[in-house]
Short mmCIF file of C-alpha atoms in Angstrom, two decimals:
data_model
loop_
_atom_site.label_atom_id
_atom_site.label_comp_id
_atom_site.label_asym_id
_atom_site.label_seq_id
_atom_site.Cartn_x
_atom_site.Cartn_y
_atom_site.Cartn_z
CA MET W 1 8.57 -220.29 118.07
CA LYS W 2 9.39 -217.93 115.17
CA ILE W 3 13.04 -217.81 116.20
CA THR W 4 13.20 -221.61 116.26
CA ARG W 5 11.68 -221.90 112.76
CA ARG W 6 14.04 -219.28 111.39
CA ARG W 7 17.01 -221.06 112.91
CA THR W 8 15.87 -224.37 111.45
CA ALA W 9 15.48 -222.77 108.04
CA LEU W 10 19.00 -221.30 108.24
CA ILE W 11 20.43 -224.66 109.26
CA ASN W 12 18.65 -226.37 106.34
CA PHE W 13 19.90 -223.67 103.97
CA ARG W 14 23.47 -224.11 105.22
CA ASN W 15 23.26 -227.90 104.89
CA GLY W 16 21.84 -227.53 101.40
CA LEU W 17 24.72 -225.31 100.38
CA LEU W 18 27.21 -227.78 101.82
CA PHE W 19 25.64 -230.64 99.85
CA VAL W 20 25.72 -228.76 96.54
CA SER W 21 29.07 -227.05 97.21
CA PRO W 22 31.09 -229.63 95.17
CA TRP W 23 28.95 -228.83 92.12
CA ILE W 24 29.09 -225.07 92.78
CA ILE W 25 32.90 -225.12 93.12
CA GLY W 26 33.28 -227.23 89.97
CA PHE W 27 30.89 -225.03 88.01
CA VAL W 28 32.66 -221.81 89.05
CA LEU W 29 36.19 -223.15 88.40
CA PHE W 30 35.64 -225.18 85.24
CA THR W 31 32.68 -223.49 83.53
CA LEU W 32 31.89 -219.96 84.70
CA TYR W 33 35.50 -218.78 85.08
CA PRO W 34 36.61 -220.07 81.62
CA ILE W 35 33.53 -218.49 80.00
CA LEU W 36 34.14 -215.09 81.58
CA SER W 37 37.89 -215.34 80.90
CA SER W 38 37.30 -216.06 77.21
CA LEU W 39 35.03 -213.02 77.02
CA TYR W 40 37.79 -210.85 78.48
CA TYR W 41 40.50 -212.40 76.27
CA SER W 42 38.38 -211.74 73.17
CA PHE W 43 39.13 -208.05 73.66
CA THR W 44 42.86 -208.60 74.16
CA GLU W 45 45.98 -209.70 72.33
CA TYR W 46 47.15 -212.75 74.27
CA ASN W 47 49.66 -215.45 73.33
CA ILE W 48 50.05 -217.29 76.68
CA MET W 49 53.73 -216.26 77.03
CA ARG W 50 52.97 -212.61 77.80
CA ALA W 51 50.24 -210.87 79.76
CA PRO W 52 47.13 -210.01 77.73
CA VAL W 53 47.04 -206.50 76.20
CA TRP W 54 43.67 -204.78 75.82
CA VAL W 55 42.91 -204.07 72.14
CA GLY W 56 39.17 -203.46 72.30
CA LEU W 57 37.30 -204.63 69.21
CA ALA W 58 40.45 -205.09 67.12
CA ASN W 59 40.13 -208.91 67.03
CA PHE W 60 36.56 -208.72 65.76
CA ALA W 61 37.48 -206.02 63.21
CA GLU W 62 40.34 -208.15 61.86
CA LEU W 63 38.06 -211.19 61.58
CA PHE W 64 35.47 -209.34 59.51
CA THR W 65 37.77 -207.19 57.37
CA HIS W 66 41.19 -208.81 56.91
CA ASP W 67 40.91 -212.53 57.57
CA GLU W 68 39.92 -214.44 54.42
CA LEU W 69 40.27 -217.79 56.18
CA PHE W 70 37.60 -216.69 58.66
CA TRP W 71 35.08 -216.34 55.83
CA THR W 72 36.30 -219.56 54.22
CA SER W 73 35.82 -221.50 57.46
CA LEU W 74 32.41 -219.90 57.99
CA TYR W 75 31.34 -220.84 54.45
CA ASN W 76 32.54 -224.43 54.89
CA THR W 77 30.64 -224.72 58.18
CA VAL W 78 27.41 -223.28 56.78
CA TYR W 79 27.73 -225.54 53.70
CA TYR W 80 28.16 -228.58 55.92
CA THR W 81 25.20 -227.55 58.11
CA VAL W 82 22.85 -226.81 55.20
CA PHE W 83 23.39 -230.23 53.62
CA SER W 84 24.24 -232.56 56.49
CA VAL W 85 21.45 -231.63 58.92
CA PRO W 86 18.48 -232.11 56.51
CA LEU W 87 20.09 -235.23 55.00
CA GLY W 88 20.64 -236.72 58.47
CA LEU W 89 17.07 -235.92 59.52
CA ILE W 90 15.53 -237.48 56.40
CA ALA W 91 17.71 -240.60 56.59
CA SER W 92 17.17 -241.16 60.32
CA VAL W 93 13.38 -240.67 60.09
CA ALA W 94 13.14 -243.03 57.11
CA ILE W 95 15.21 -245.74 58.80
CA ALA W 96 13.28 -245.30 62.07
CA LEU W 97 10.01 -245.84 60.18
CA LEU W 98 11.42 -249.06 58.69
CA LEU W 99 12.72 -250.22 62.08
CA ASN W 100 9.30 -249.56 63.61
CA MET W 101 7.65 -252.19 61.42
CA LYS W 102 6.48 -255.38 63.07
CA VAL W 103 8.69 -258.01 61.41
CA GLY W 104 10.92 -260.71 62.79
CA GLY W 105 14.49 -259.96 63.91
CA MET W 106 13.83 -256.24 64.36
CA ALA W 107 15.89 -256.09 67.59
CA PHE W 108 18.93 -257.26 65.62
CA TYR W 109 18.47 -254.62 62.89
CA ARG W 110 18.01 -251.87 65.50
CA THR W 111 21.23 -252.95 67.20
CA VAL W 112 23.11 -252.96 63.90
CA TYR W 113 22.04 -249.39 63.10
CA TYR W 114 22.83 -248.13 66.60
CA LEU W 115 26.29 -249.72 66.97
CA PRO W 116 28.21 -247.19 64.77
CA SER W 117 27.00 -244.31 66.94
CA ILE W 118 28.87 -245.65 70.00
CA VAL W 119 32.19 -245.94 68.14
CA PRO W 120 34.58 -243.12 69.17
CA ALA W 121 34.72 -240.27 66.66
CA VAL W 122 38.48 -240.67 66.14
CA ALA W 123 38.08 -244.37 65.29
CA VAL W 124 35.28 -243.50 62.85
CA ALA W 125 37.49 -240.88 61.20
CA VAL W 126 40.38 -243.31 60.80
CA LEU W 127 38.07 -245.95 59.34
CA TRP W 128 36.50 -243.53 56.84
CA ARG W 129 39.87 -242.12 55.87
CA TRP W 130 40.61 -245.58 54.53
CA LEU W 131 37.16 -246.06 52.98
CA LEU W 132 37.41 -242.71 51.17
CA ASN W 133 41.03 -243.00 50.14
CA PRO W 134 41.11 -242.12 46.41
CA GLN W 135 43.84 -244.70 45.61
CA TYR W 136 43.06 -247.83 47.62
CA GLY W 137 39.78 -246.99 49.39
CA LEU W 138 36.94 -249.49 49.50
CA ILE W 139 34.35 -247.11 48.01
CA ASN W 140 36.45 -246.32 44.95
CA GLY W 141 37.14 -250.03 44.58
CA LEU W 142 33.40 -250.70 44.40
CA LEU W 143 32.93 -247.86 41.89
CA MET W 144 35.62 -249.30 39.63
CA LYS W 145 34.02 -252.75 39.79
CA LEU W 146 30.82 -251.11 38.56
CA HIS W 147 32.86 -249.56 35.70
CA LEU W 148 32.41 -246.08 37.19
CA PRO W 149 35.26 -243.55 37.40
CA PRO W 150 36.95 -243.22 40.83
CA ILE W 151 36.34 -240.05 42.85
CA GLY W 152 38.95 -237.97 44.63
CA TRP W 153 36.87 -237.75 47.84
CA ILE W 154 38.90 -236.15 50.66
CA ALA W 155 41.83 -235.45 48.29
CA ASP W 156 39.69 -233.36 45.93
CA PRO W 157 38.54 -229.86 47.04
CA LYS W 158 35.25 -230.34 45.17
CA TRP W 159 34.45 -233.65 46.85
CA ALA W 160 35.97 -233.19 50.32
CA LYS W 161 32.92 -231.62 51.98
CA PRO W 162 30.39 -234.01 50.32
CA ALA W 163 32.58 -236.89 51.48
CA LEU W 164 32.41 -235.70 55.10
CA ILE W 165 28.64 -235.17 54.78
CA LEU W 166 28.29 -238.73 53.48
CA MET W 167 30.38 -239.98 56.38
CA GLY W 168 28.07 -238.16 58.82
CA LEU W 169 25.28 -240.62 57.97
CA TRP W 170 27.36 -243.27 59.73
CA THR W 171 26.50 -241.81 63.15
CA ILE W 172 22.72 -241.31 62.92
CA GLY W 173 22.03 -244.31 65.15
CA GLY W 174 21.42 -242.11 68.20
CA SER W 175 18.80 -240.06 66.35
CA ILE W 176 17.14 -243.24 65.09
CA VAL W 177 16.69 -244.46 68.67
CA ILE W 178 15.07 -241.13 69.64
CA TYR W 179 12.73 -241.31 66.62
CA LEU W 180 11.79 -244.89 67.53
CA ALA W 181 10.84 -243.68 71.02
CA GLY W 182 8.74 -240.91 69.45
CA LEU W 183 7.02 -243.39 67.12
CA GLN W 184 6.12 -245.63 70.07
CA ASP W 185 4.35 -242.66 71.66
CA ILE W 186 1.87 -242.21 68.77
CA PRO W 187 -1.53 -243.70 69.77
CA ASN W 188 -2.61 -246.72 67.70
CA HIS W 189 -6.24 -245.67 67.70
CA LEU W 190 -5.39 -242.82 65.33
CA TYR W 191 -4.08 -245.30 62.74
CA GLU W 192 -7.11 -247.55 63.28
CA ALA W 193 -9.49 -244.63 62.73
CA ALA W 194 -7.59 -243.64 59.57
CA GLU W 195 -7.79 -247.22 58.23
CA ILE W 196 -11.55 -247.22 58.76
CA ASP W 197 -11.70 -244.05 56.66
CA GLY W 198 -9.71 -245.79 53.92
CA ALA W 199 -6.36 -244.05 54.44
CA THR W 200 -3.32 -245.61 52.76
CA SER W 201 0.09 -246.07 54.39
CA TRP W 202 1.31 -242.90 52.68
CA HIS W 203 -1.64 -240.88 54.00
CA LYS W 204 -1.11 -242.20 57.53
CA THR W 205 2.57 -241.27 57.37
CA ILE W 206 1.91 -237.74 56.08
CA HIS W 207 -1.14 -236.87 58.18
CA ILE W 208 -0.51 -238.79 61.43
CA THR W 209 3.07 -239.99 61.85
CA LEU W 210 5.04 -236.94 60.75
CA PRO W 211 2.85 -234.32 62.53
CA LEU W 212 2.92 -236.26 65.81
CA LEU W 213 6.63 -236.95 65.35
CA SER W 214 7.37 -233.25 64.77
CA PRO W 215 8.41 -232.54 68.42
CA THR W 216 11.06 -235.28 68.10
CA ILE W 217 12.14 -233.94 64.70
CA PHE W 218 12.39 -230.47 66.21
CA PHE W 219 14.59 -231.73 69.05
CA ASN W 220 16.93 -233.55 66.65
CA LEU W 221 16.99 -230.52 64.34
CA VAL W 222 18.14 -228.20 67.13
CA MET W 223 20.74 -230.68 68.37
CA GLY W 224 21.94 -231.29 64.80
CA LEU W 225 22.33 -227.57 64.13
CA ILE W 226 24.33 -227.01 67.32
CA TRP W 227 26.51 -230.04 66.63
CA SER W 228 27.16 -229.19 62.96
CA PHE W 229 28.32 -225.67 63.77
CA GLN W 230 30.92 -227.24 66.09
CA TYR W 231 32.05 -229.89 63.58
CA PHE W 232 35.70 -230.62 64.34
CA THR W 233 37.01 -234.11 65.14
CA GLU W 234 36.55 -235.84 61.78
CA ALA W 235 38.02 -232.91 59.83
CA PHE W 236 40.93 -232.62 62.27
CA VAL W 237 41.81 -236.33 61.99
CA MET W 238 41.13 -236.86 58.28
CA THR W 239 42.07 -233.68 56.43
CA ARG W 240 43.45 -231.01 58.84
CA GLY W 241 41.45 -228.50 56.82
CA GLY W 242 42.72 -229.50 53.39
CA PRO W 243 42.86 -229.84 50.49
CA ALA W 244 43.07 -226.12 49.66
CA ASN W 245 41.15 -225.21 52.86
CA SER W 246 38.05 -226.96 51.51
CA THR W 247 37.43 -228.63 54.91
CA LEU W 248 38.70 -225.82 57.12
CA PHE W 249 35.63 -225.67 59.35
CA TYR W 250 35.05 -222.90 61.86
CA SER W 251 35.95 -224.93 64.95
CA LEU W 252 39.08 -226.25 63.27
CA TYR W 253 40.23 -222.74 62.35
CA LEU W 254 39.45 -221.63 65.92
CA TYR W 255 41.58 -224.51 67.23
CA ASN W 256 44.46 -223.58 64.91
CA ASN W 257 44.42 -219.98 66.13
CA ALA W 258 44.35 -221.04 69.77
CA PHE W 259 46.73 -224.00 69.92
CA VAL W 260 48.84 -223.77 66.75
CA TYR W 261 49.34 -220.00 66.37
CA PHE W 262 48.75 -219.29 70.12
CA LYS W 263 46.47 -216.34 69.31
CA MET W 264 44.26 -216.90 72.34
CA GLY W 265 42.57 -213.50 72.18
CA TYR W 266 41.77 -213.96 68.49
CA ALA W 267 40.46 -217.49 69.11
CA SER W 268 38.33 -216.26 72.02
CA ALA W 269 36.74 -213.66 69.73
CA MET W 270 35.98 -216.45 67.23
CA ALA W 271 34.47 -218.56 70.01
CA TRP W 272 32.08 -215.79 71.06
CA LEU W 273 31.06 -215.13 67.45
CA LEU W 274 30.31 -218.84 67.08
CA PHE W 275 28.25 -218.73 70.27
CA LEU W 276 26.22 -215.78 68.98
CA LEU W 277 25.74 -217.46 65.58
CA VAL W 278 24.49 -220.71 67.15
CA LEU W 279 22.27 -218.72 69.51
CA LEU W 280 20.74 -216.81 66.57
CA VAL W 281 20.14 -219.95 64.48
CA THR W 282 18.64 -221.77 67.46
CA ALA W 283 16.35 -218.83 68.27
CA LEU W 284 15.13 -218.69 64.65
CA THR W 285 14.49 -222.44 64.71
CA PHE W 286 12.45 -222.11 67.90
CA ARG W 287 10.51 -219.22 66.36
CA SER W 288 9.69 -221.27 63.23
CA SER W 289 8.59 -224.25 65.33
CA VAL W 290 5.27 -222.55 66.07
CA LYS W 291 4.20 -223.22 62.47
CA TRP W 292 5.23 -226.86 62.06
CA VAL W 293 5.65 -228.56 65.44
CA HIS W 294 2.50 -230.19 66.82
CA TYR W 295 2.16 -231.37 70.40
CA GLN W 296 -0.40 -233.92 71.58
CA ARG W 297 -2.99 -232.51 74.00
#
């Protein structure tokens, strides 16, 4: 009897492996192998044309001590993260609160706010490159009609990063949908009890809505941080890092090293530093969540 059970278990184990083998093969070939390869290449000098040469920590030392563009790209990325993530959170929560009101035609307004988030990033970049054009852009045209001076936007080093941060608000529709789902999960009896106690709309928002929405805010915060540190497509399409390296973000500089200068080892070292940076920021965010994220029990 024991032999029969063991044989059945082995057969089930073999069948299970056969069923998941397509995923295992794909994961090993297209995820695990590239990850381990990039770790190895980060300690080498590799330009695709010749075999990699082991250089130890030389790539990391050059990044920290001799590469000014590395620090410029890191500063641009941190600047973008510090301003775009909080601004996106505040805007998406505020709009979600408005879209959660019980008024007519709300389905239409929700659709309107969500539609931009499904537009491909390249199409969004091309559209905003026209909107932010300092000579014939729509936004400068509106400013001039209001008798305000035009702004250089993506052509001005001082305004290039704020322009991209402003453009980032265009794609908050996905976050708004998640906040709406979180708002629907807040029990109505809490609001009813607060109204009996004489609470105003402001008090209900501060003491009920935001605390119970904090798990959703935390999720969007973590996702926003990870996404902002990998900001690439819009800068690549609209500015290519200019003017004067003011929009040379970390991922864009990594891309240039890998596929423009063919410094694969150097780019791999940058990729692993980015991974460690995102891991550190995410860990700190999780650690801080103990103090401000409230879960319903």
